[in-house]
Tab-separated table of C-alpha atoms and ligand atoms in Angstrom:
chain	number	residue	atom	x	y	z
A	489	MET	CA	0.000	0.000	0.000
A	490	SER	CA	1.445	3.425	-0.930
A	491	ALA	CA	1.664	6.136	1.732
A	492	ARG	CA	-0.802	8.219	-0.259
A	493	GLU	CA	-3.653	5.737	-0.247
A	494	PRO	CA	-5.236	6.634	3.122
A	495	MET	CA	-5.247	10.288	2.055
A	496	ALA	CA	-6.808	9.355	-1.266
A	497	ASP	CA	-9.570	7.402	0.511
A	498	HIS	CA	-10.135	10.349	2.730
A	499	ALA	CA	-10.425	12.792	-0.175
A	500	ALA	CA	-12.782	10.415	-1.979
A	501	ARG	CA	-15.008	10.183	1.106
A	502	LEU	CA	-15.077	13.978	1.458
A	503	VAL	CA	-16.135	14.393	-2.152
A	504	GLU	CA	-18.708	11.615	-1.842
A	505	HIS	CA	-20.229	13.380	1.123
A	506	HIS	CA	-19.898	17.053	0.180
A	507	GLY	CA	-19.637	16.908	-3.615
A	508	SER	CA	-17.050	18.269	-6.035
A	509	PRO	CA	-15.401	20.721	-6.498
A	510	LEU	CA	-14.615	21.073	-2.802
A	511	TYR	CA	-12.304	23.394	-0.885
A	512	VAL	CA	-10.629	21.554	1.991
A	513	TYR	CA	-8.558	23.294	4.674
A	514	ASP	CA	-6.325	21.677	7.279
A	515	ALA	CA	-6.908	23.560	10.546
A	516	GLU	CA	-3.794	22.146	12.225
A	517	ARG	CA	-1.638	23.455	9.393
A	518	VAL	CA	-3.064	26.951	9.921
A	519	ARG	CA	-2.338	26.722	13.658
A	520	ALA	CA	1.230	25.583	12.949
A	521	ALA	CA	1.757	28.399	10.437
A	522	TYR	CA	0.531	30.967	12.973
A	523	ARG	CA	2.785	29.566	15.712
A	524	ASP	CA	5.828	29.517	13.389
A	525	PHE	CA	5.110	33.014	12.127
A	526	THR	CA	4.671	34.621	15.544
A	527	ALA	CA	7.673	32.756	16.976
A	528	ALA	CA	9.837	34.266	14.243
A	529	PHE	CA	9.502	37.775	15.756
A	530	PRO	CA	11.357	37.811	19.100
A	531	TYR	CA	10.043	41.212	20.162
A	532	SER	CA	7.493	42.446	22.668
A	533	PRO	CA	4.988	44.023	22.466
A	534	ALA	CA	4.064	42.495	19.111
A	535	ASP	CA	0.555	42.172	17.751
A	536	PHE	CA	-0.367	39.877	14.852
A	537	HIS	CA	-3.439	40.709	12.767
A	538	TYR	CA	-4.546	38.060	10.268
A	539	ALA	CA	-5.362	39.671	6.896
A	540	ILE	CA	-8.882	38.352	6.431
A	541	VAL	CA	-8.908	39.554	2.798
A	542	CYS	CA	-7.220	36.329	1.729
A	543	ASN	CA	-9.734	33.961	3.339
A	544	LYS	CA	-12.706	34.960	5.474
A	545	ASN	CA	-13.679	31.386	6.375
A	546	ARG	CA	-15.235	31.838	9.805
A	547	HIS	CA	-13.798	28.669	11.299
A	548	LEU	CA	-10.267	29.705	10.322
A	549	VAL	CA	-10.824	33.270	11.536
A	550	ARG	CA	-12.055	31.978	14.889
A	551	LEU	CA	-9.199	29.541	15.331
A	552	LEU	CA	-6.623	32.245	14.583
A	553	HIS	CA	-8.363	34.643	16.947
A	554	ALA	CA	-8.363	31.924	19.625
A	555	LEU	CA	-4.569	31.700	19.218
A	556	GLY	CA	-4.274	35.433	19.899
A	557	ALA	CA	-4.490	36.932	16.415
A	558	GLY	CA	-6.324	40.160	15.734
A	559	ILE	CA	-7.704	40.882	12.274
A	560	HIS	CA	-6.395	43.222	9.594
A	561	ALA	CA	-9.243	44.693	7.562
A	562	ASN	CA	-8.603	45.997	4.084
A	563	THR	CA	-12.203	47.101	3.541
A	564	PRO	CA	-15.249	47.733	5.731
A	565	GLY	CA	-16.538	44.370	4.434
A	566	ASP	CA	-13.441	42.699	5.876
A	567	ALA	CA	-14.219	44.341	9.223
A	568	PHE	CA	-17.834	43.152	8.958
A	569	ALA	CA	-16.656	39.581	8.309
A	570	ALA	CA	-14.389	39.735	11.373
A	571	LEU	CA	-17.128	41.188	13.600
A	572	SER	CA	-19.550	38.516	12.338
A	573	ALA	CA	-17.054	35.815	13.299
A	574	GLY	CA	-17.063	37.234	16.833
A	575	VAL	CA	-13.789	39.183	16.767
A	576	PRO	CA	-14.162	42.189	19.077
A	577	PRO	CA	-13.721	45.625	17.438
A	578	ASP	CA	-10.652	46.433	19.525
A	579	ARG	CA	-8.887	43.441	17.903
A	580	ILE	CA	-9.564	44.722	14.382
A	581	LEU	CA	-7.144	47.088	12.682
A	582	TYR	CA	-8.134	48.758	9.442
A	583	SER	CA	-5.299	49.599	7.034
A	584	GLY	CA	-6.934	50.511	3.772
A	585	THR	CA	-7.687	53.206	1.303
A	586	ASN	CA	-10.274	55.608	-0.114
A	587	LEU	CA	-12.946	55.481	2.573
A	588	ASN	CA	-16.120	57.391	1.833
A	589	ALA	CA	-18.295	58.921	4.532
A	590	ASP	CA	-20.354	55.721	4.971
A	591	ASP	CA	-17.188	53.653	5.345
A	592	LEU	CA	-15.868	56.032	8.010
A	593	ASP	CA	-19.244	55.979	9.798
A	594	PHE	CA	-19.171	52.190	9.848
A	595	LEU	CA	-15.576	51.798	11.039
A	596	LEU	CA	-15.553	54.641	13.552
A	597	GLY	CA	-19.021	53.622	14.746
A	598	HIS	CA	-17.444	50.294	15.743
A	599	ARG	CA	-14.409	52.094	17.217
A	600	ILE	CA	-12.074	50.261	14.815
A	601	ARG	CA	-8.537	51.640	14.702
A	602	LEU	CA	-7.444	53.079	11.357
A	603	ASN	CA	-4.307	53.465	9.300
A	604	LEU	CA	-5.224	56.088	6.688
A	605	ASP	CA	-3.812	56.206	3.199
A	606	SER	CA	-3.680	59.898	2.273
A	607	VAL	CA	-3.556	63.438	3.609
A	608	ASP	CA	-7.103	63.938	2.285
A	609	GLN	CA	-8.285	60.978	4.361
A	610	LEU	CA	-6.569	62.423	7.426
A	611	ARG	CA	-8.510	65.673	6.836
A	612	ASP	CA	-11.757	63.638	6.600
A	613	PHE	CA	-10.914	61.917	9.874
A	614	ALA	CA	-9.886	65.163	11.600
A	615	ALA	CA	-13.084	66.894	10.436
A	616	ARG	CA	-15.113	64.373	12.407
A	617	GLY	CA	-13.512	65.448	15.694
A	618	PRO	CA	-12.991	65.459	18.496
A	619	GLY	CA	-9.375	64.327	18.642
A	620	GLY	CA	-8.650	60.636	18.563
A	621	ALA	CA	-5.623	58.638	17.462
A	622	VAL	CA	-4.815	57.338	14.024
A	623	GLY	CA	-1.986	55.844	11.971
A	624	LEU	CA	-0.866	56.595	8.434
A	625	ARG	CA	0.107	54.272	5.631
A	626	LEU	CA	3.525	55.294	4.379
A	627	LEU	CA	4.878	55.313	0.854
A	628	VAL	CA	7.969	53.166	1.352
A	629	ASP	CA	9.076	53.169	-2.266
A	630	ASP	CA	10.953	55.835	-4.120
A	631	PRO	CA	8.337	58.617	-4.531
A	632	THR	CA	9.515	59.256	-8.098
A	633	ARG	CA	8.395	55.713	-9.032
A	634	ALA	CA	4.717	55.063	-9.640
A	635	SER	CA	3.000	53.811	-6.492
A	636	ARG	CA	-0.489	54.554	-5.223
A	637	ILE	CA	0.221	53.525	-1.656
A	638	GLY	CA	0.237	55.786	1.348
A	639	VAL	CA	1.539	59.185	2.345
A	640	ASP	CA	4.882	60.362	0.997
A	641	PRO	CA	7.341	60.928	3.885
A	642	ALA	CA	7.672	64.505	2.570
A	643	GLU	CA	3.958	64.998	3.381
A	644	LEU	CA	4.386	64.044	7.045
A	645	PRO	CA	4.982	67.622	8.300
A	646	GLU	CA	1.691	68.701	6.687
A	647	ALA	CA	-0.066	65.644	8.136
A	648	LEU	CA	1.317	66.444	11.584
A	649	GLU	CA	0.045	70.003	11.295
A	650	ILE	CA	-3.471	68.846	10.268
A	651	ALA	CA	-3.483	66.401	13.169
A	652	ARG	CA	-2.177	68.965	15.683
A	653	ALA	CA	-4.803	71.533	14.673
A	654	ALA	CA	-7.572	68.944	15.179
A	655	GLY	CA	-6.170	67.474	18.406
A	656	VAL	CA	-5.594	64.145	16.636
A	657	ARG	CA	-2.586	62.051	17.679
A	658	LEU	CA	-0.595	60.402	14.873
A	659	ILE	CA	0.431	57.256	16.686
A	660	GLY	CA	1.672	54.914	13.994
A	661	LEU	CA	3.021	54.236	10.546
A	662	HIS	CA	2.123	51.317	8.316
A	663	MET	CA	3.985	49.824	5.360
A	664	TYR	CA	3.059	47.346	2.679
A	665	ALA	CA	5.876	45.763	0.700
A	666	GLY	CA	3.542	44.124	-1.859
A	667	THR	CA	1.938	40.705	-1.872
A	668	ASN	CA	3.647	37.319	-2.172
A	669	ASN	CA	7.079	38.750	-1.513
A	670	ARG	CA	9.865	36.293	-0.672
A	671	SER	CA	12.694	38.838	-0.650
A	672	LEU	CA	14.212	39.597	2.731
A	673	ALA	CA	16.054	42.585	1.282
A	674	ARG	CA	12.814	44.128	-0.016
A	675	PHE	CA	11.050	43.847	3.364
A	676	LEU	CA	13.978	45.225	5.299
A	677	ALA	CA	14.551	48.154	2.919
A	678	CYS	CA	10.872	49.125	3.319
A	679	PHE	CA	11.018	48.649	7.078
A	680	ASP	CA	14.116	50.844	7.357
A	681	ARG	CA	12.361	53.628	5.431
A	682	MET	CA	9.410	53.382	7.801
A	683	VAL	CA	11.654	53.508	10.876
A	684	ALA	CA	13.436	56.581	9.473
A	685	ALA	CA	10.135	58.372	8.760
A	686	SER	CA	8.781	57.494	12.204
A	687	GLU	CA	11.391	59.773	13.803
A	688	LEU	CA	9.093	62.668	12.815
A	689	LEU	CA	6.170	61.410	14.940
A	690	PRO	CA	6.355	62.600	18.563
A	691	ASP	CA	3.357	60.456	19.599
A	692	LEU	CA	4.631	57.251	17.981
A	693	GLU	CA	3.185	54.125	19.620
A	694	GLU	CA	3.419	51.487	16.902
A	695	LEU	CA	4.959	50.475	13.596
A	696	ASP	CA	2.983	48.169	11.320
A	697	ALA	CA	5.091	45.994	9.006
A	698	GLY	CA	1.999	45.053	6.959
A	699	GLY	CA	1.585	41.760	5.145
A	700	GLY	CA	2.786	40.334	1.868
A	701	PHE	CA	4.876	37.418	3.197
A	702	GLY	CA	5.227	35.076	0.251
A	703	VAL	CA	4.985	31.297	-0.072
A	704	PRO	CA	6.805	29.006	-2.513
A	705	TYR	CA	4.066	27.919	-4.930
A	706	ARG	CA	6.422	26.214	-7.350
A	707	PRO	CA	8.487	23.152	-6.461
A	708	GLY	CA	12.070	24.178	-5.754
A	709	GLN	CA	11.257	27.804	-4.875
A	710	GLU	CA	12.926	29.123	-1.736
A	711	PRO	CA	10.548	30.109	1.069
A	712	LEU	CA	10.889	33.557	2.628
A	713	ASP	CA	13.476	33.352	5.423
A	714	LEU	CA	11.074	34.308	8.212
A	715	PRO	CA	13.366	33.606	11.193
A	716	THR	CA	15.993	35.985	9.782
A	717	LEU	CA	13.379	38.575	8.847
A	718	GLY	CA	11.819	38.376	12.311
A	719	ARG	CA	15.193	38.729	14.059
A	720	GLU	CA	16.185	41.687	11.879
A	721	VAL	CA	12.857	43.449	12.478
A	722	ALA	CA	13.067	42.748	16.219
A	723	GLY	CA	16.572	44.215	16.342
A	724	ARG	CA	15.381	47.397	14.644
A	725	MET	CA	12.390	47.640	16.999
A	726	GLU	CA	14.681	47.250	20.057
A	727	ALA	CA	16.891	50.070	18.788
A	728	LEU	CA	13.867	52.285	18.074
A	729	SER	CA	12.368	51.633	21.511
A	730	ALA	CA	15.708	52.403	23.138
A	731	ARG	CA	15.908	55.732	21.262
A	732	ARG	CA	12.337	56.604	22.283
A	733	GLY	CA	12.778	55.528	25.895
A	734	ARG	CA	9.546	53.492	25.700
A	735	ARG	CA	8.400	50.256	24.077
A	736	ILE	CA	7.050	50.850	20.581
A	737	ARG	CA	4.570	48.167	19.527
A	738	LEU	CA	5.248	46.032	16.443
A	739	VAL	CA	2.189	45.146	14.384
A	740	VAL	CA	2.253	42.588	11.558
A	741	GLU	CA	-0.579	41.699	9.148
A	742	PRO	CA	0.153	38.290	7.612
A	743	GLY	CA	-2.457	36.800	5.287
A	744	ARG	CA	-1.296	34.369	2.618
A	745	VAL	CA	1.565	32.875	4.657
A	746	LEU	CA	-0.863	31.637	7.342
A	747	VAL	CA	-3.427	29.877	5.166
A	748	ALA	CA	-2.245	29.343	1.564
A	749	GLU	CA	-0.597	25.983	2.073
A	750	ALA	CA	-3.428	24.665	4.264
A	751	GLY	CA	-5.967	24.671	1.427
A	752	SER	CA	-6.627	22.341	-1.508
A	753	LEU	CA	-9.385	22.325	-4.094
A	754	LEU	CA	-10.537	18.778	-4.873
A	755	VAL	CA	-11.933	18.422	-8.370
A	756	LYS	CA	-13.179	15.505	-10.457
A	757	VAL	CA	-11.970	14.542	-13.924
A	758	ILE	CA	-14.873	14.618	-16.404
A	759	SER	CA	-13.214	13.780	-19.705
A	760	VAL	CA	-9.786	13.193	-21.198
A	761	LYS	CA	-8.748	14.020	-24.781
A	762	GLU	CA	-5.417	13.373	-26.442
A	763	ARG	CA	-4.479	15.086	-29.696
A	764	GLY	CA	-1.566	16.850	-31.348
A	765	GLY	CA	0.879	15.537	-28.752
A	766	ARG	CA	-1.039	17.049	-25.815
A	767	ARG	CA	-3.525	15.788	-23.290
A	768	TYR	CA	-6.556	17.840	-22.248
A	769	VAL	CA	-7.990	16.819	-18.907
A	770	GLY	CA	-11.414	18.357	-18.360
A	771	VAL	CA	-12.503	18.840	-14.753
A	772	ASP	CA	-15.670	19.932	-12.951
A	773	THR	CA	-14.478	23.373	-11.914
A	774	THR	CA	-13.519	26.641	-13.568
A	775	VAL	CA	-11.331	29.686	-13.146
A	776	GLY	CA	-14.462	31.344	-11.764
A	777	ASN	CA	-14.229	29.001	-8.749
A	778	VAL	CA	-10.525	29.493	-8.014
A	779	VAL	CA	-8.172	32.116	-9.264
A	780	VAL	CA	-5.287	30.661	-11.203
A	781	GLU	CA	-2.166	31.754	-12.996
A	782	SER	CA	-3.915	32.946	-16.146
A	783	VAL	CA	-5.981	35.320	-14.025
A	784	TYR	CA	-3.783	35.987	-10.949
A	785	TYR	CA	-0.127	35.072	-10.803
A	786	PRO	CA	0.208	32.332	-8.178
A	787	HIS	CA	0.702	28.985	-9.768
A	788	HIS	CA	-1.075	26.053	-8.125
A	789	ARG	CA	0.421	22.599	-8.219
A	790	VAL	CA	-2.008	19.978	-9.511
A	791	GLU	CA	-1.693	16.425	-8.249
A	792	ALA	CA	-3.613	13.236	-8.810
A	793	VAL	CA	-5.148	12.277	-5.480
A	794	ALA	CA	-4.693	8.525	-6.110
A	795	PRO	CA	-2.031	8.338	-8.849
A	796	ARG	CA	-2.078	5.287	-11.118
A	797	GLY	CA	1.638	5.152	-11.711
A	798	ALA	CA	4.253	7.769	-12.525
A	799	PRO	CA	3.561	11.058	-14.322
A	800	LEU	CA	3.366	10.634	-18.111
A	801	GLU	CA	5.662	12.537	-20.431
A	802	ILE	CA	2.805	14.045	-22.445
A	803	PRO	CA	2.170	17.722	-21.622
A	804	THR	CA	-1.219	18.030	-19.975
A	805	ASP	CA	-3.567	20.987	-19.720
A	806	VAL	CA	-6.225	20.897	-17.004
A	807	CYS	CA	-9.301	22.557	-18.499
A	808	GLY	CA	-12.311	24.089	-16.800
A	809	ASN	CA	-15.962	23.306	-17.401
A	810	THR	CA	-16.802	26.405	-19.435
A	811	THR	CA	-15.957	27.409	-22.982
A	812	HIS	CA	-14.141	30.574	-21.882
A	813	SER	CA	-10.907	30.563	-23.886
A	814	ARG	CA	-8.748	31.130	-20.768
A	815	ASP	CA	-10.473	28.517	-18.649
A	816	PHE	CA	-7.374	26.483	-17.810
A	817	LEU	CA	-6.739	25.485	-14.221
A	818	ALA	CA	-3.182	24.588	-15.129
A	819	ARG	CA	-1.130	24.150	-18.283
A	820	ASN	CA	1.816	21.959	-19.201
A	821	CYS	CA	1.504	19.665	-16.186
A	822	GLN	CA	2.962	16.202	-15.895
A	823	LEU	CA	0.225	13.995	-14.521
A	824	PRO	CA	-0.225	10.216	-14.445
A	825	ARG	CA	-2.791	8.275	-16.467
A	826	LEU	CA	-6.211	9.716	-15.728
A	827	ALA	CA	-9.779	8.638	-16.379
A	828	PRO	CA	-13.188	10.209	-15.807
A	829	GLY	CA	-14.090	10.096	-12.108
A	830	ASP	CA	-10.511	10.443	-10.856
A	831	LEU	CA	-9.837	13.172	-8.317
A	832	LEU	CA	-7.243	15.905	-8.718
A	833	ALA	CA	-6.125	18.326	-6.034
A	834	LEU	CA	-5.098	21.918	-6.699
A	835	ARG	CA	-2.686	22.672	-3.897
A	836	ASP	CA	-1.957	25.850	-1.933
A	837	VAL	CA	-5.307	27.501	-2.611
A	838	GLY	CA	-6.025	28.460	1.020
A	839	ALA	CA	-5.323	32.146	0.336
A	840	TYR	CA	-6.960	34.151	-2.455
A	841	GLY	CA	-8.680	30.961	-3.688
A	842	TYR	CA	-12.286	30.981	-2.548
A	843	ALA	CA	-11.793	34.659	-1.673
A	844	MET	CA	-11.234	35.536	-5.334
A	845	SER	CA	-13.811	33.161	-6.769
A	846	SER	CA	-16.698	34.898	-8.472
A	847	HIS	CA	-19.903	34.396	-10.389
A	848	PHE	CA	-18.099	35.013	-13.646
A	849	LEU	CA	-19.024	32.100	-15.936
A	850	ASN	CA	-22.035	31.227	-13.767
A	851	ARG	CA	-20.725	28.116	-12.090
A	852	PRO	CA	-21.900	28.250	-8.448
A	853	ARG	CA	-19.109	28.431	-5.893
A	854	PRO	CA	-17.858	25.206	-4.260
A	855	ALA	CA	-18.475	24.248	-0.638
A	856	GLU	CA	-15.734	24.664	1.984
A	857	VAL	CA	-14.785	22.014	4.541
A	858	VAL	CA	-12.315	22.454	7.384
A	859	MET	CA	-10.574	19.337	8.704
A	860	ASP	CA	-10.149	19.887	12.423
A	861	GLN	CA	-9.238	17.291	15.035
A	862	GLY	CA	-10.261	14.411	12.832
A	863	GLN	CA	-13.579	15.961	11.886
A	864	ALA	CA	-14.690	17.283	8.515
A	865	LEU	CA	-16.638	20.448	9.247
A	866	LEU	CA	-18.788	21.915	6.502
A	867	THR	CA	-18.223	25.657	6.922
A	868	THR	CA	-19.604	27.011	3.644
A	869	ARG	CA	-22.430	25.353	1.755
A	870	ARG	CA	-22.175	24.808	-1.979
A	871	GLU	CA	-23.916	27.553	-3.928
A	872	THR	CA	-26.979	26.887	-6.067
A	873	PHE	CA	-28.152	28.475	-9.299
A	874	ALA	CA	-30.445	30.645	-7.172
A	875	ASP	CA	-27.354	32.157	-5.489
A	876	LEU	CA	-26.155	33.335	-8.894
A	877	LEU	CA	-29.230	35.550	-9.241
A	878	SER	CA	-29.908	36.327	-5.575
A	879	THR	CA	-29.239	40.063	-5.868
A	880	GLN	CA	-31.311	40.700	-8.992
A	881	VAL	CA	-34.678	42.420	-8.633
A	882	ASP	CA	-37.434	42.864	-11.211
A	883	ALA	CA	-37.580	46.533	-12.145
B	1457	PLP	C1	-2.488	46.516	3.934
B	1457	PLP	C2	-2.446	45.041	3.733
B	1457	PLP	N1	-1.954	44.251	4.721
B	1457	PLP	C3	-1.907	42.905	4.579
B	1457	PLP	C4	-2.369	42.289	3.435
B	1457	PLP	C5	-2.259	40.809	3.311
B	1457	PLP	O1	-1.345	40.469	2.333
B	1457	PLP	P1	-0.766	38.984	2.210
B	1457	PLP	O2	-1.906	38.034	2.103
B	1457	PLP	O3	0.031	39.067	0.955
B	1457	PLP	O4	0.064	38.713	3.443
B	1457	PLP	C6	-2.897	43.073	2.392
B	1457	PLP	C7	-3.398	42.447	1.153
B	1457	PLP	O5	-4.014	43.059	0.303
B	1457	PLP	C8	-2.923	44.484	2.545
B	1457	PLP	O6	-3.393	45.293	1.573
């Protein structure tokens, strides 16, 4: 018996019970990722806010919160998802952009802390009075290069003046190095720019290193060296706190790195064609159900759940169940012999998988199951055709 067989039986039972395609998350893997991530930053006080944008699955949100994580909200909808999962408002940190008056009403009405993205947004916040405390997102790239993020360090004196006049305290700076980043040098260069800019803030209480910690999607890719990154950041925070004569809080907003590798999408083979030296394996899902390389850059490994022998030489494209010309789940794979009914697994889809699925192509979204302590918990029901039209009204 091969080592993979029990897992294959397990996947087959899940699909039998909950149908296909099916998102499956391994709760223990998420817990381990959170423990490894937090342990990599030997600094106190440090506060870790899971970036719910990449997967709002309530079971995963609750288990991360139970381990001590707060939530990073990118939009008011993110904050709503966190509140609905039972995360208290004082454990939600909003670091986002372009809030209109309704957004501000919603977030401030829940007393959610904000990192604002522009001087205009600081004016909007200040105009609401009285006082309060707020952070700013900082442009950590060369301001002469195109970037839409944050406040230019050169704008900080103006921001401080707006805040002073309104009795608002500017207590923090926030950076975002970009998503799926595996470069230590990139993170540290951004962090150093944030530390340098923070010297201007007399009321500084915290620095937020943002998210963007990458994962190796392709075999052979190097993972981000988190222990070194964490030590380097901690060293810089110690030096900053020593200069300030008080402990400055470190905030981090990991998303992808906590959940990506814990998720798979199980799909069923529907038909197999071979022609022109290629094999086309048709499956029962689509790029509308999971965002793939042709649509969003992460590549997802595809594996046969119960392989019948070694991978074949023939280049194989895994095709979706729509006629959309870009509906390929993967291209140029090496997969073993396959027949209708076989199961494939798209790996590493725990982040930005279900979250980026849509109704484009009108295939209802899959169900989500979390495997936790030996139990398969259905956490999101499979959508129906009715869900595709649920927001339409007859005019
Ligand atoms: C401000 C901010 N923080 C954190 C994240 C999470 O990023 P990641 O999943 O790449 O860690 C995002 C993603 O959009 C973000 O915009």
